[in-house]
XYZ file of C-alpha atoms in Angstrom:
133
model
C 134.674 93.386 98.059
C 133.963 89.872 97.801
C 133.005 88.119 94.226
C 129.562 87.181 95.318
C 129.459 90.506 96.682
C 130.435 92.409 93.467
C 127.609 90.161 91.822
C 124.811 90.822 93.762
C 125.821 95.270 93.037
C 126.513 94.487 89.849
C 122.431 92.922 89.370
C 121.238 95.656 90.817
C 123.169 97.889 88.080
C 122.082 95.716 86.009
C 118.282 95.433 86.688
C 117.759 98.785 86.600
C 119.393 99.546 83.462
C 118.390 97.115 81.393
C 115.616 95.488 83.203
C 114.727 92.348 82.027
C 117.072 91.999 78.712
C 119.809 92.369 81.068
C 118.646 89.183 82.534
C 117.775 87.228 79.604
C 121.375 87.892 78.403
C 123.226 85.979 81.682
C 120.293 83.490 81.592
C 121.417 82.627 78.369
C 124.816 82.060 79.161
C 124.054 79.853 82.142
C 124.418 76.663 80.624
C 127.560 77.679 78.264
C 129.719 79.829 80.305
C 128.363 80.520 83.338
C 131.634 82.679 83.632
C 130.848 85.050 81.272
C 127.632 85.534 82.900
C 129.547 86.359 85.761
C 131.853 88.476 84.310
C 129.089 90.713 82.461
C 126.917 90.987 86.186
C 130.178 91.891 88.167
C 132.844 93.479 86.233
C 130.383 95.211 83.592
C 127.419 96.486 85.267
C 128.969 95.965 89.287
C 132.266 97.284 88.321
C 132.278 100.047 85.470
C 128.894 101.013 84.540
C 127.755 101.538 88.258
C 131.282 104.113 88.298
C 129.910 108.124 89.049
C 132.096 109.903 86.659
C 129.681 109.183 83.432
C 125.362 109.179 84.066
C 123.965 106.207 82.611
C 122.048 108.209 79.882
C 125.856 109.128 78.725
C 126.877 105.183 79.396
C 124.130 104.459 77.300
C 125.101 106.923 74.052
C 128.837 105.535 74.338
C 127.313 102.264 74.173
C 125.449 102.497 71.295
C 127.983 104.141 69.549
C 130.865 101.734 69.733
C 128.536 98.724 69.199
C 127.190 100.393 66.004
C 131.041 100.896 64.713
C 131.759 97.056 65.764
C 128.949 95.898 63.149
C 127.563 92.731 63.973
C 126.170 93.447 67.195
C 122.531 93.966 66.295
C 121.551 91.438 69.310
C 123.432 93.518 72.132
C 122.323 96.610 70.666
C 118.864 95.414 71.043
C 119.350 95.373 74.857
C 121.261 98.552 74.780
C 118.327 100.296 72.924
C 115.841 99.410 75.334
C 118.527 100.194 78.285
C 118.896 103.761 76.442
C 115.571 104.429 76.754
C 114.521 102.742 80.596
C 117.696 105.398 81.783
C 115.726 108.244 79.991
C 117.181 108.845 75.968
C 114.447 109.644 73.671
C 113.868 107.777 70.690
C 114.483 110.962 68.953
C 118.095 110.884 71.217
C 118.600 107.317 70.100
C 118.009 107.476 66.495
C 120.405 110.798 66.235
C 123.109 109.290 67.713
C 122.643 106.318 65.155
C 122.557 108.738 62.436
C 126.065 110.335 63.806
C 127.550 107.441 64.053
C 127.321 107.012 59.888
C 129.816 109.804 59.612
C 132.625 107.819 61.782
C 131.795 104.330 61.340
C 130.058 103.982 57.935
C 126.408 103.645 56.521
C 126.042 100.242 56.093
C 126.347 99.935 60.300
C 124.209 102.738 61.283
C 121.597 101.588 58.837
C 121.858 97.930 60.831
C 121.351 99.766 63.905
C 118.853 101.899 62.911
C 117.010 99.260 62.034
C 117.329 97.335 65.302
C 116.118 100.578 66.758
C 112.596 100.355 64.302
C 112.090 96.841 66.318
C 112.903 97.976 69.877
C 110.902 101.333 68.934
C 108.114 99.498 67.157
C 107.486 96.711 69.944
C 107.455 99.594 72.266
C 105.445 101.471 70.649
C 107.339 104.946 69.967
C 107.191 104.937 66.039
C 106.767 106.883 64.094
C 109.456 109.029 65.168
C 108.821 112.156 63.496
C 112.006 114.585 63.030
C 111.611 118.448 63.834
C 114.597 119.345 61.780
């Protein structure tokens, strides 16, 4: 498979996962390392998150879960929020799997990424969330 090749599958990956964000990201990039662009487009979304062997809904939890445990990350868990939810998660999903993640990785991280979930939810339009438990 040829690099521009591995590109062009990896926008498609990444287009439909996370839409627009997704582009906005590389865009970014473009004029500081257009490499890393790259890199994100073919080996990330062409290469591993367009592999069968994990559904993007499950790509999606893993996601949010290690960036939540990295700390820090609040502007790539923006775009994986809104990915989570265009490959079908629930806000309910979403914000349980960001409560979880307090037992492994601490409260002071799932509280940041709970609250980047109130934005994404809130300019969405899903809150309030109301909890059935």
């Amino acid at each position: 498979m040829t690099r521009e090749h591995r590109y062009t599958h990896g926008l498609e990956v990444l287009e439909r996962i996370d839409g627009e964000a997704g582009r906005r990201v590389v865009d970014t990039l473009a004029d500081t390392s257009p490499e890393l662009g790259h890199q994100i487009v073919a080996w990330a979304f062409g290469d591993m998150y367009a592999r069968p062997e994990l559904a993007p809904r499950e790509r999606q939890l893993v996601t949010l879960g290690i960036l939540t445990a990295l700390g820090g990350c609040e502007i790539e868990l923006d775009v994986h929020i809104n990915a989570a939810l265009n490959v079908g998660l629930s806000p309910m999903e979403i914000s349980e799997a960001l409560l979880h993640s307090a037992v492994y990785c601490g409260m002071p991280r799932a509280i940041n990424a709970t609250l980047v979930a109130k934005k994404v939810f809130g300019e969405r339009g899903l809150l309030p969330l109301t909890n059935v438990s």
